[in-house]
PDB file of C-alpha atoms in Angstrom:
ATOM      1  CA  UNK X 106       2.085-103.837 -31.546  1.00 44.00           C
ATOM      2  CA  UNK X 107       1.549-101.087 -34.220  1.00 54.00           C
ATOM      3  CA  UNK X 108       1.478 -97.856 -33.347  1.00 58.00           C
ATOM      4  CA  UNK X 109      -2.248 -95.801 -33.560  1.00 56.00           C
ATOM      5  CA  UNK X 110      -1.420 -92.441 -35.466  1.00 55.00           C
ATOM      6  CA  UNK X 111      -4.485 -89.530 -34.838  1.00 53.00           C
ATOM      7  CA  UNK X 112      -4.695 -86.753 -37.322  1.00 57.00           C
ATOM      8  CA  UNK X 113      -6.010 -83.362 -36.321  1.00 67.00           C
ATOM      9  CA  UNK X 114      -6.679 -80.082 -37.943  1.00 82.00           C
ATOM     10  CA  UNK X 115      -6.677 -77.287 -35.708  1.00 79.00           C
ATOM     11  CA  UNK X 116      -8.302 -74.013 -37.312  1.00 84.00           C
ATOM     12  CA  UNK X 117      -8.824 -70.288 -36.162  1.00 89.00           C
ATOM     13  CA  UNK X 118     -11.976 -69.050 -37.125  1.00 90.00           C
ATOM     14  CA  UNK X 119     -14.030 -65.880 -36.543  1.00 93.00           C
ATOM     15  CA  UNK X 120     -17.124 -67.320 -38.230  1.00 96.00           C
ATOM     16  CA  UNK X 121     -20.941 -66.170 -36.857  1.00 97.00           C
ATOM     17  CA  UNK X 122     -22.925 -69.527 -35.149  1.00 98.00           C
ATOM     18  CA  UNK X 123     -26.331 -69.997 -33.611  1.00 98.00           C
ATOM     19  CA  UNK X 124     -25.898 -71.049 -30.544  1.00 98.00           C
ATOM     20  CA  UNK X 125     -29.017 -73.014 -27.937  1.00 98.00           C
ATOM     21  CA  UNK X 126     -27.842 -71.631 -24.367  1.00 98.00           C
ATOM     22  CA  UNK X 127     -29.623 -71.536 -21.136  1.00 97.00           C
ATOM     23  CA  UNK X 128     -29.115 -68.139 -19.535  1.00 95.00           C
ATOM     24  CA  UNK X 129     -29.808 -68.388 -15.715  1.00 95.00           C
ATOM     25  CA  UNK X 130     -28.866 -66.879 -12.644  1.00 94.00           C
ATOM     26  CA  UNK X 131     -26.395 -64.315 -14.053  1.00 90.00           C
ATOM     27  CA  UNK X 132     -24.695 -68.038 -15.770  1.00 94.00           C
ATOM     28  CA  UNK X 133     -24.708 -69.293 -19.212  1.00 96.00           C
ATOM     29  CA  UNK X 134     -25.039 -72.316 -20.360  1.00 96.00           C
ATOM     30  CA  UNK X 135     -24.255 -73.578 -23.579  1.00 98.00           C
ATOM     31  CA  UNK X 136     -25.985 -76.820 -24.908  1.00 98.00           C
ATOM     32  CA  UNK X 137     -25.597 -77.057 -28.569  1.00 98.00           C
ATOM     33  CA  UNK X 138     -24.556 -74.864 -31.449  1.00 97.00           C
ATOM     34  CA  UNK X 139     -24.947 -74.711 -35.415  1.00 97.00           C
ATOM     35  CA  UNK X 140     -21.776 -74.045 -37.567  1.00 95.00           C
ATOM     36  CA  UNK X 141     -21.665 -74.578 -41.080  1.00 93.00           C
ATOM     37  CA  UNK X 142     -25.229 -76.101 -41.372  1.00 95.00           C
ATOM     38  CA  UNK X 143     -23.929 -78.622 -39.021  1.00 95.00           C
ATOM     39  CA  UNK X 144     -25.320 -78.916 -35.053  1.00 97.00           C
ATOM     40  CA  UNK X 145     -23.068 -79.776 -32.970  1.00 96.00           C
ATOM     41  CA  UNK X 146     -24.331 -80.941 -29.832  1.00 97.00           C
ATOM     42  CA  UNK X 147     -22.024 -80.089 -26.098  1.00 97.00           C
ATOM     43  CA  UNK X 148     -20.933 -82.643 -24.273  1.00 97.00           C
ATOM     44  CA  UNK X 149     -18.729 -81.074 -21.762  1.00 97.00           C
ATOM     45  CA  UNK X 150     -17.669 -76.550 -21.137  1.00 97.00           C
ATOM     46  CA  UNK X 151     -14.633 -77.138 -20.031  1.00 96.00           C
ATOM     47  CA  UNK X 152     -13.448 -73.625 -19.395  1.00 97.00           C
ATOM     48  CA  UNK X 153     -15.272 -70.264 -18.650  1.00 97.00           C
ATOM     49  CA  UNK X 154     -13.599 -67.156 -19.153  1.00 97.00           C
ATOM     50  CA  UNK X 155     -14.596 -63.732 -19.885  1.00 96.00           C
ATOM     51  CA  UNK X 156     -13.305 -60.559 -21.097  1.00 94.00           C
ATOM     52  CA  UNK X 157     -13.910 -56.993 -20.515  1.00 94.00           C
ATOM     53  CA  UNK X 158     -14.998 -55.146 -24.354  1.00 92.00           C
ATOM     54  CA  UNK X 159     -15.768 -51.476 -22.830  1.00 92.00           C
ATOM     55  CA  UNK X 160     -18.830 -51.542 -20.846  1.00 94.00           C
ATOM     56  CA  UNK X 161     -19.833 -55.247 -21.713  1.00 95.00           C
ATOM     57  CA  UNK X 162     -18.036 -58.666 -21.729  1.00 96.00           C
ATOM     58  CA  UNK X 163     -16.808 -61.358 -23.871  1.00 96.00           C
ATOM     59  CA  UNK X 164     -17.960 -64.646 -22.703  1.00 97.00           C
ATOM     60  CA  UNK X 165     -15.585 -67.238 -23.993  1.00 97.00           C
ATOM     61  CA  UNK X 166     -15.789 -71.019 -23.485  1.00 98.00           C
ATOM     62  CA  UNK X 167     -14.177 -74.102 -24.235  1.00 97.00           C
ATOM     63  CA  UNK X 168     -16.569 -77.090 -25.629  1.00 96.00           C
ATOM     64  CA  UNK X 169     -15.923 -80.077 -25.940  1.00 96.00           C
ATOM     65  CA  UNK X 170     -19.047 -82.172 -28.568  1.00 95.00           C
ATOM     66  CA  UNK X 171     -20.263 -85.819 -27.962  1.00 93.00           C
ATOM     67  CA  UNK X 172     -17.395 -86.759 -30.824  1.00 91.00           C
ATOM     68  CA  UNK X 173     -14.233 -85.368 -28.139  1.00 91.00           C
ATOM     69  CA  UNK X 174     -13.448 -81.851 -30.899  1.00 93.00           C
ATOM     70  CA  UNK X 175     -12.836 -79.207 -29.130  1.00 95.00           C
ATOM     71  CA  UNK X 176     -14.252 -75.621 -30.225  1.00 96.00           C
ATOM     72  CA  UNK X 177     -13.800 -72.400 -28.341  1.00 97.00           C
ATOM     73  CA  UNK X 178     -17.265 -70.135 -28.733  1.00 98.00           C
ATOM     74  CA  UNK X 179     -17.727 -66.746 -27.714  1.00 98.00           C
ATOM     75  CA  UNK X 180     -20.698 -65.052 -26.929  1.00 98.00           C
ATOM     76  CA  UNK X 181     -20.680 -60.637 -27.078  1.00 97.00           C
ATOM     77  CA  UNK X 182     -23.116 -59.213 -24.872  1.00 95.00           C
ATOM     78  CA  UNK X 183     -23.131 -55.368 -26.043  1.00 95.00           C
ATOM     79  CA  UNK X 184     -24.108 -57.157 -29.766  1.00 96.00           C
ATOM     80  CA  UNK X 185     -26.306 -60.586 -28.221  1.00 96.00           C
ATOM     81  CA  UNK X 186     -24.342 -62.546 -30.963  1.00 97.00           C
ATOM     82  CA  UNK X 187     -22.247 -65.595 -30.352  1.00 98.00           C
ATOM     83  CA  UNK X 188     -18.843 -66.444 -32.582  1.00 97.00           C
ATOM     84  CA  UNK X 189     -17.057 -69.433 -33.071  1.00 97.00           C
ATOM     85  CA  UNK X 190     -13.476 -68.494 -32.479  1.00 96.00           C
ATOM     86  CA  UNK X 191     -11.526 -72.291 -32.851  1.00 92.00           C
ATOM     87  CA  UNK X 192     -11.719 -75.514 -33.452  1.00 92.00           C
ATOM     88  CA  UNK X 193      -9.496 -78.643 -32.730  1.00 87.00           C
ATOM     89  CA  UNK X 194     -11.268 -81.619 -34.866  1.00 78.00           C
ATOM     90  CA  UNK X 195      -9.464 -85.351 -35.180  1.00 70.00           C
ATOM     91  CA  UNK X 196      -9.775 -86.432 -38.690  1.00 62.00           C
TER      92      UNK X 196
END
């Protein structure tokens, strides 16, 4: 049986993105964001985390989109602006 070979490009990025989120309960909830004149629509957060940036936090979280690349986004509350940070896309 041959042997399946999967290319992937993993890439840092510190790039601005728009982002569709629900924001409820103190929670966020991202459902699909824009990079690159592309949407990219979220199939799956899976990971939460946040960090402390002075007085205000630095919501980070793992995404996976409905074609399995993963993309870490990060929204900053002091500036109410969301970053993409990484991506991990199979080529």
């Amino acid at each position: 049986m041959a042997g399946i070979e999967i290319s992937a490009m993993y890439q840092e990025i510190e790039e601005p993105i728009e982002v569709l989120a629900v924001f409820q309960n103190g929670k966020i909830k991202p459902l699909s964001f824009k990079w690159k004149s592309k949407v990219y629509k979220v199939a799956k957060v899976t990971s939460h985390w946040s960090a402390p940036v002075g007085k205000y936090k630095w919501h980070h979280f793992g995404i996976i989109d409905k074609d399995d690349n993963f993309f870490e986004i990060c929204y900053d509350e002091e500036k109410c602006s969301w970053n993409i940070k990484q991506s991990w896309k199979e080529e």
